[in-house]
XYZ file of N, CA and C in Angstrom:
453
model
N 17.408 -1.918 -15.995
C 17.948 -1.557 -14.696
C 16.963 -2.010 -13.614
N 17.480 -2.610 -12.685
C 16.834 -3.023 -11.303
C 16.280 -2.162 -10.619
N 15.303 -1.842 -9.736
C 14.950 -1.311 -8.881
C 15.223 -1.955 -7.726
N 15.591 -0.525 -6.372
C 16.588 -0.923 -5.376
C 15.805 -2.397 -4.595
N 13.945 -2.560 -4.844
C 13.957 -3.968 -4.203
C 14.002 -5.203 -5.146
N 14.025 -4.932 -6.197
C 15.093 -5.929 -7.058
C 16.344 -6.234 -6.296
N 16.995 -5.601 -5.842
C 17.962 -5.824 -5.230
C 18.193 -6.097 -4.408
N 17.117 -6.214 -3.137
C 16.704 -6.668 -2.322
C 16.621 -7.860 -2.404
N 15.382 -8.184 -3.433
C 15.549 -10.022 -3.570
C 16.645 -10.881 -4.390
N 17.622 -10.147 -5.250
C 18.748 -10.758 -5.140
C 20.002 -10.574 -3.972
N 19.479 -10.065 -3.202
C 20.590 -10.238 -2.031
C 21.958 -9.143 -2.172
N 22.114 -8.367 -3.300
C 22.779 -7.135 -3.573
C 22.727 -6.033 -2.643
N 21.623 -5.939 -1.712
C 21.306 -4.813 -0.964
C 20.752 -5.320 0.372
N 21.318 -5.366 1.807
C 21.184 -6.193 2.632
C 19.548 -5.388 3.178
N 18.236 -6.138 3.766
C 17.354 -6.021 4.167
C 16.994 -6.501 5.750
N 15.803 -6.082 6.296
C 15.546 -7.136 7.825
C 14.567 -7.679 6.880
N 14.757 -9.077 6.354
C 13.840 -9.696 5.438
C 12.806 -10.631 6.591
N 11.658 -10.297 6.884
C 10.907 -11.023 7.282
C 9.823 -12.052 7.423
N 9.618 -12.188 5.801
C 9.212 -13.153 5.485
C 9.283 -13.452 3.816
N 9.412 -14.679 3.434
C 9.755 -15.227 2.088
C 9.293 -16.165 1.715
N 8.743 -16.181 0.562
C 7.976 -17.600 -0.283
C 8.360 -17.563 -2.007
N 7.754 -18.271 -2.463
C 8.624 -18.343 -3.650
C 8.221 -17.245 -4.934
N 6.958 -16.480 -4.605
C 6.842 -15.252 -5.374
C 6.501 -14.251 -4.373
N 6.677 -13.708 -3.461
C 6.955 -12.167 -2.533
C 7.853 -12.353 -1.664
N 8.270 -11.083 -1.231
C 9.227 -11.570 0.272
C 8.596 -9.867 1.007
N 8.877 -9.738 2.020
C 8.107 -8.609 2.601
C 9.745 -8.507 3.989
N 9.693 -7.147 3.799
C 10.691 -6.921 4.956
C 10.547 -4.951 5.330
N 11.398 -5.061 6.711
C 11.410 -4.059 7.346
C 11.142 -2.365 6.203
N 10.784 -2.254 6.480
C 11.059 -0.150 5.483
C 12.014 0.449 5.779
N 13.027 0.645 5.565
C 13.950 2.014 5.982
C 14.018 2.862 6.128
N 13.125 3.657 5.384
C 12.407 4.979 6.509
C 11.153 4.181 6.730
N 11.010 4.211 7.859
C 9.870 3.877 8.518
C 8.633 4.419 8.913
N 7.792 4.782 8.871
C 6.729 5.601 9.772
C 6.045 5.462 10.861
N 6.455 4.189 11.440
C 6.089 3.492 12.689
C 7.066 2.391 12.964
N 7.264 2.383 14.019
C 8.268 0.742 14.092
C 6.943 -0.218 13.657
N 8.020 -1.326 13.063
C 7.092 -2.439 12.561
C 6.745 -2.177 10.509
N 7.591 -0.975 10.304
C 6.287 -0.769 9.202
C 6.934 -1.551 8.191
N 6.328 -2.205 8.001
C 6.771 -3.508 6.483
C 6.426 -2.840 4.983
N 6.563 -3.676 4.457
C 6.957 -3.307 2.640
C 6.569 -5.134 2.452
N 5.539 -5.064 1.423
C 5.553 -7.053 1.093
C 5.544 -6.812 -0.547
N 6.422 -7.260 -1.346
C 6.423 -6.638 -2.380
C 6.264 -8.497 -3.191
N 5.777 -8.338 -4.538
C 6.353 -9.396 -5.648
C 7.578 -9.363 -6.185
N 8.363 -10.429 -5.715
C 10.109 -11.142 -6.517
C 10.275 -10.356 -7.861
N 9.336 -10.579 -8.806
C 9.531 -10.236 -9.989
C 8.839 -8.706 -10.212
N 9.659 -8.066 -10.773
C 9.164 -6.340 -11.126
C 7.874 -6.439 -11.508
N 7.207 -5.638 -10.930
C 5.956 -5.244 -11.516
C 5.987 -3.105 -11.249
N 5.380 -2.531 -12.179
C 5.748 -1.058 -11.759
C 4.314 -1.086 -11.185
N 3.617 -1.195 -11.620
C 1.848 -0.700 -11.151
C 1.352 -2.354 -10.423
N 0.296 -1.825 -9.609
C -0.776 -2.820 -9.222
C -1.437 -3.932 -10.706
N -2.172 -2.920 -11.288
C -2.481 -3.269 -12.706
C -1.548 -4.215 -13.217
N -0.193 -4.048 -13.397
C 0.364 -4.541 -13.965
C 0.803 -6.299 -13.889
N 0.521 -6.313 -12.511
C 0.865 -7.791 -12.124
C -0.174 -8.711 -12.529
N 0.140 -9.906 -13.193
C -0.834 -10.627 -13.187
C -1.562 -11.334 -12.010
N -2.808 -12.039 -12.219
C -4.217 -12.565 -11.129
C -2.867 -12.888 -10.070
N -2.693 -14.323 -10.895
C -1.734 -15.481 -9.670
C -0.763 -14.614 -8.815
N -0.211 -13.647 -9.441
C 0.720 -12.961 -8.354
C 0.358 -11.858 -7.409
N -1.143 -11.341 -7.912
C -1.471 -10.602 -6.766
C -2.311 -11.225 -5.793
N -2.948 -12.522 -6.044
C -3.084 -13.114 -4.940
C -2.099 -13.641 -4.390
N -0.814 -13.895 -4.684
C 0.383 -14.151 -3.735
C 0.363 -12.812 -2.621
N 0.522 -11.966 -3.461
C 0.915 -10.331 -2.678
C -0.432 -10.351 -1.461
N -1.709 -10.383 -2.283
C -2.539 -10.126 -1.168
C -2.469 -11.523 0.247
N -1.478 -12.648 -0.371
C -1.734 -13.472 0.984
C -0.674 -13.705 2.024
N 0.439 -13.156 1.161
C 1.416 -12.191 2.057
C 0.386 -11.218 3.163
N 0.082 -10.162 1.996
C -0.438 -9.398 3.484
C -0.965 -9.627 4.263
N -2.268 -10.723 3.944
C -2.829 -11.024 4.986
C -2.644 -12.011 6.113
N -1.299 -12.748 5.913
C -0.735 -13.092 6.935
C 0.218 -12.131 7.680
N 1.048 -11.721 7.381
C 1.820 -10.355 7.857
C 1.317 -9.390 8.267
N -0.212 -9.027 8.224
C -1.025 -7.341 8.949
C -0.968 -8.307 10.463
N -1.443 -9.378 11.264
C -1.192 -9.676 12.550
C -0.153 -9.751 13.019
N 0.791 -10.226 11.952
C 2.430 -10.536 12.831
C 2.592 -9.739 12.906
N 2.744 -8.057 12.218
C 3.375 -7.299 12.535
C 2.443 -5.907 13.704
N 1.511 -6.627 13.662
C 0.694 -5.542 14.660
C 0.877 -6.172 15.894
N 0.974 -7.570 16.166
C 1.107 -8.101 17.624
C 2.717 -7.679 17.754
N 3.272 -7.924 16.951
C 4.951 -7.723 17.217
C 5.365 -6.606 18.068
N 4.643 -5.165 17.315
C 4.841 -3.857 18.156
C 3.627 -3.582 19.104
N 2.762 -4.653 19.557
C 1.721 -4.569 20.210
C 1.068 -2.790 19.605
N 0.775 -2.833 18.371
C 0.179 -1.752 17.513
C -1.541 -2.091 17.872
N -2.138 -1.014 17.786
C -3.620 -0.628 17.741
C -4.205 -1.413 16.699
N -3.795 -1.367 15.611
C -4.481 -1.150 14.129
C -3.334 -1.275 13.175
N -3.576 -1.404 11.968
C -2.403 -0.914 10.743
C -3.298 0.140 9.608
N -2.165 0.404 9.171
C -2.992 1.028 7.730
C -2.140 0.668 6.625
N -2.719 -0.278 6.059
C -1.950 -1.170 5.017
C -2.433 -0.781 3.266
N -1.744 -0.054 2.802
C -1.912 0.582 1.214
C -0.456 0.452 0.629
N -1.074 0.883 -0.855
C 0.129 0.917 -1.950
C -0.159 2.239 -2.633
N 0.742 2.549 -2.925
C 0.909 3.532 -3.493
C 0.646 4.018 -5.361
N -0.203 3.117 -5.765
C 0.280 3.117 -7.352
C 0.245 4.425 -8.298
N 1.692 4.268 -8.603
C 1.770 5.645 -10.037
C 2.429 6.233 -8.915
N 3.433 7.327 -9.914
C 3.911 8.177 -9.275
C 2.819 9.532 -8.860
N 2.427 9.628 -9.348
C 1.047 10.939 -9.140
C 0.829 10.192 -7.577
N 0.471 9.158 -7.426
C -0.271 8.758 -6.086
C 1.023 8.493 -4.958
N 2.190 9.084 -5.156
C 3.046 8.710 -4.467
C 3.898 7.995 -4.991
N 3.896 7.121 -5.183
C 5.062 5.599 -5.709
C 6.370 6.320 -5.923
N 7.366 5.897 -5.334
C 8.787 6.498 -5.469
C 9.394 5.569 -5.814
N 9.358 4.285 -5.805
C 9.789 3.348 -5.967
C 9.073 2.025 -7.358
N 9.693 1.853 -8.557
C 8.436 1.582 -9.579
C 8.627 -0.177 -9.546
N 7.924 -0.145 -8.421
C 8.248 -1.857 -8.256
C 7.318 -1.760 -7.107
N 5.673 -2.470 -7.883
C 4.394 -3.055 -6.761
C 4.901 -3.134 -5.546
N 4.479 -2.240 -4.503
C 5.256 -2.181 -2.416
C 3.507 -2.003 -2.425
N 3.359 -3.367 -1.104
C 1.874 -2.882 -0.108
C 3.054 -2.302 0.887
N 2.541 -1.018 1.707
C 3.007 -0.634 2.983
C 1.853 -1.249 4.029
N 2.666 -1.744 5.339
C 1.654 -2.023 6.617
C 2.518 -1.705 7.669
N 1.790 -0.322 8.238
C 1.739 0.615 8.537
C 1.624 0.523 10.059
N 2.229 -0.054 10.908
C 1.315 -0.176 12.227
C 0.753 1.195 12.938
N -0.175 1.255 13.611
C -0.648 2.344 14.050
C -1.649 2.170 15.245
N -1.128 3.527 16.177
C -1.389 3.668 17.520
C -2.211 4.598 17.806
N -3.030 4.467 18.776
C -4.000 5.407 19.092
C -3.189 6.695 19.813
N -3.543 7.801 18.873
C -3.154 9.236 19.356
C -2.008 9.374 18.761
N -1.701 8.832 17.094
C -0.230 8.912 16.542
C -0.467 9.769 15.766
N -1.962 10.615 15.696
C -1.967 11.538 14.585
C -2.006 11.563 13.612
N -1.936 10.249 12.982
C -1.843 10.533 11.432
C -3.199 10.221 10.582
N -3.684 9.969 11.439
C -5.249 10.114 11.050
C -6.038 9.124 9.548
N -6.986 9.098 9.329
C -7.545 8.315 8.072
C -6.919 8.268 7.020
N -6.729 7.270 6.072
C -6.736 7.383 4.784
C -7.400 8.455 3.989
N -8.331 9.151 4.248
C -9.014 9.946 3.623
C -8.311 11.461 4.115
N -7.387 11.256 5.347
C -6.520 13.006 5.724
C -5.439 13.048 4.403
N -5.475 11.893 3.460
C -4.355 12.515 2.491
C -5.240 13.676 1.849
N -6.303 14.001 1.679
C -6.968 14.872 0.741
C -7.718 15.927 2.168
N -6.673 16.007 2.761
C -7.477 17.062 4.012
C -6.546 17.274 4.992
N -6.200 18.486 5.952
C -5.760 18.172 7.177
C -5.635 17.517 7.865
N -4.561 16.011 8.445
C -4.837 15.362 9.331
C -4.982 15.376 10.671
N -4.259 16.788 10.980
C -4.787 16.990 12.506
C -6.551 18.189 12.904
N -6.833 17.651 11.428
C -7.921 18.611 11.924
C -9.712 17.868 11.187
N -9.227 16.494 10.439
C -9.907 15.885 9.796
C -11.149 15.070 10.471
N -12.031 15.587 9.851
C -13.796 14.881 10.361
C -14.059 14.210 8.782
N -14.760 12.775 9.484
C -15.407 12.735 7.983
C -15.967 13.602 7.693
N -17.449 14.662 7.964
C -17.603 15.483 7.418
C -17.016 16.229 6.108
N -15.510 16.254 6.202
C -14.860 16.925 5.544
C -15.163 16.189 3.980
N -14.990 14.893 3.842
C -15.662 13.958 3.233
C -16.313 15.023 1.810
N -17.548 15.267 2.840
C -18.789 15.952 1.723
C -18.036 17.086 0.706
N -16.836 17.781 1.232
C -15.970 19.004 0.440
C -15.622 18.727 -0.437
N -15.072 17.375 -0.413
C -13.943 16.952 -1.306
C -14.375 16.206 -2.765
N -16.199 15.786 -2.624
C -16.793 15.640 -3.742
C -17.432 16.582 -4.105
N -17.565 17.521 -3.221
C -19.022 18.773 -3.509
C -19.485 19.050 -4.950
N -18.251 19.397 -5.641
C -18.388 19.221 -6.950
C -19.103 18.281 -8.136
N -19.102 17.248 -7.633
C -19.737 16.297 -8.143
C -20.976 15.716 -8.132
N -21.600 15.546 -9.215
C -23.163 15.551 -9.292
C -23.545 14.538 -9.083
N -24.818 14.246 -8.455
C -25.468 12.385 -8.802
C -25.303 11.826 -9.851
N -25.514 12.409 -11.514
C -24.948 11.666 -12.245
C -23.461 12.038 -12.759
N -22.728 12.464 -12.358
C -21.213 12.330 -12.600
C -20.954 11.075 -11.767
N -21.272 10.827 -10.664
C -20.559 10.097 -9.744
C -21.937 8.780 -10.376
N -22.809 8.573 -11.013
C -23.400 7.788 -11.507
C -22.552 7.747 -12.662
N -22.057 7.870 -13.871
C -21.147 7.779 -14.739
C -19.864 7.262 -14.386
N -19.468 7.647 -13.300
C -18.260 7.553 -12.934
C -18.125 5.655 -12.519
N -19.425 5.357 -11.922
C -19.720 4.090 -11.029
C -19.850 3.093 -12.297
N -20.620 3.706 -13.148
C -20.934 2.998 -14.411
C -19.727 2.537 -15.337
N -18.489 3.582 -15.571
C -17.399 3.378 -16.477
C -16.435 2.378 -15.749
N -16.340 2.243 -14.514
C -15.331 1.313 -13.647
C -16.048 0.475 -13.894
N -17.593 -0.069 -13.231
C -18.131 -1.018 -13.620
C -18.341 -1.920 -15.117
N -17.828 -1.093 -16.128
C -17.863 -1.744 -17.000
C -16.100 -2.403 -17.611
N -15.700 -1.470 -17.090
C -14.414 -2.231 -17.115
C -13.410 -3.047 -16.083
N -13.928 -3.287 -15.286
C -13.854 -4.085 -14.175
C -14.227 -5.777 -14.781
């Protein structure tokens, strides 16, 4: 079974498709969280980040990085905040690799990447230090060590 942007890139499900190459196409969001906010996804299913192979996530990443200016000059936006969501635990509602780019304005409130694990209308880095407190020099030395080795 397809996922609904499977369906998207066969043309089954009409989109504001804004840009297309021969492995991503990236278009408008339907719920949106800002005007402007794009979706640049890979043609072919992928459910996780992980999952896509090298060649196609450097497609994805050069999508984005042509598309974070077009779409920030477009809505004359501040900034973007351009992420993916991977796994459903981290969000993902949709099991088909989506970067979101996010445009974003000064005083829109929605604050850092780091207010998902904190209040965003009330978030200091400070808050930062809470959210590891738990964690020791060598946990977070172990921790640096096990990515690093499988990386």
């Amino acid at each position: 079974m397809s996922t609904i942007f499977t369906q998207i890139v066969e043309g089954e499900i009409p989109a504001r498709i804004v840009y297309e190459d021969e492995t991503t196409i990236a278009f408008l969001d339907a719920n949106p969280l800002a005007p402007g906010h794009t979706l640049v996804i890979p043609k072919d299913e992928y459910e996780r980040v992980n999952d896509m192979p090298e060649d196609v996530a450097a497609d994805v990443y050069a999508t984005i990085h042509r598309l974070v200016p077009a779409v920030e000059d477009s809505v004359d936006a501040d900034a973007s905040t351009v992420a993916f969501n991977n796994g459903e635990a981290a969000g993902q509602e949709v099991p088909h690799v989506h970067c979101h780019i996010v445009p974003r304005f000064e005083g829109d409130g929605a604050g850092p990447i780091h207010s998902l694990f904190s209040d965003a209308e009330t978030f200091d880095v400070a808050d930062l230090d809470q959210i590891t407190e738990d964690l020791s020099d060598d946990e977070l030395d172990e921790i640096a060590a096990d990515i690093e080795s499988r990386a």
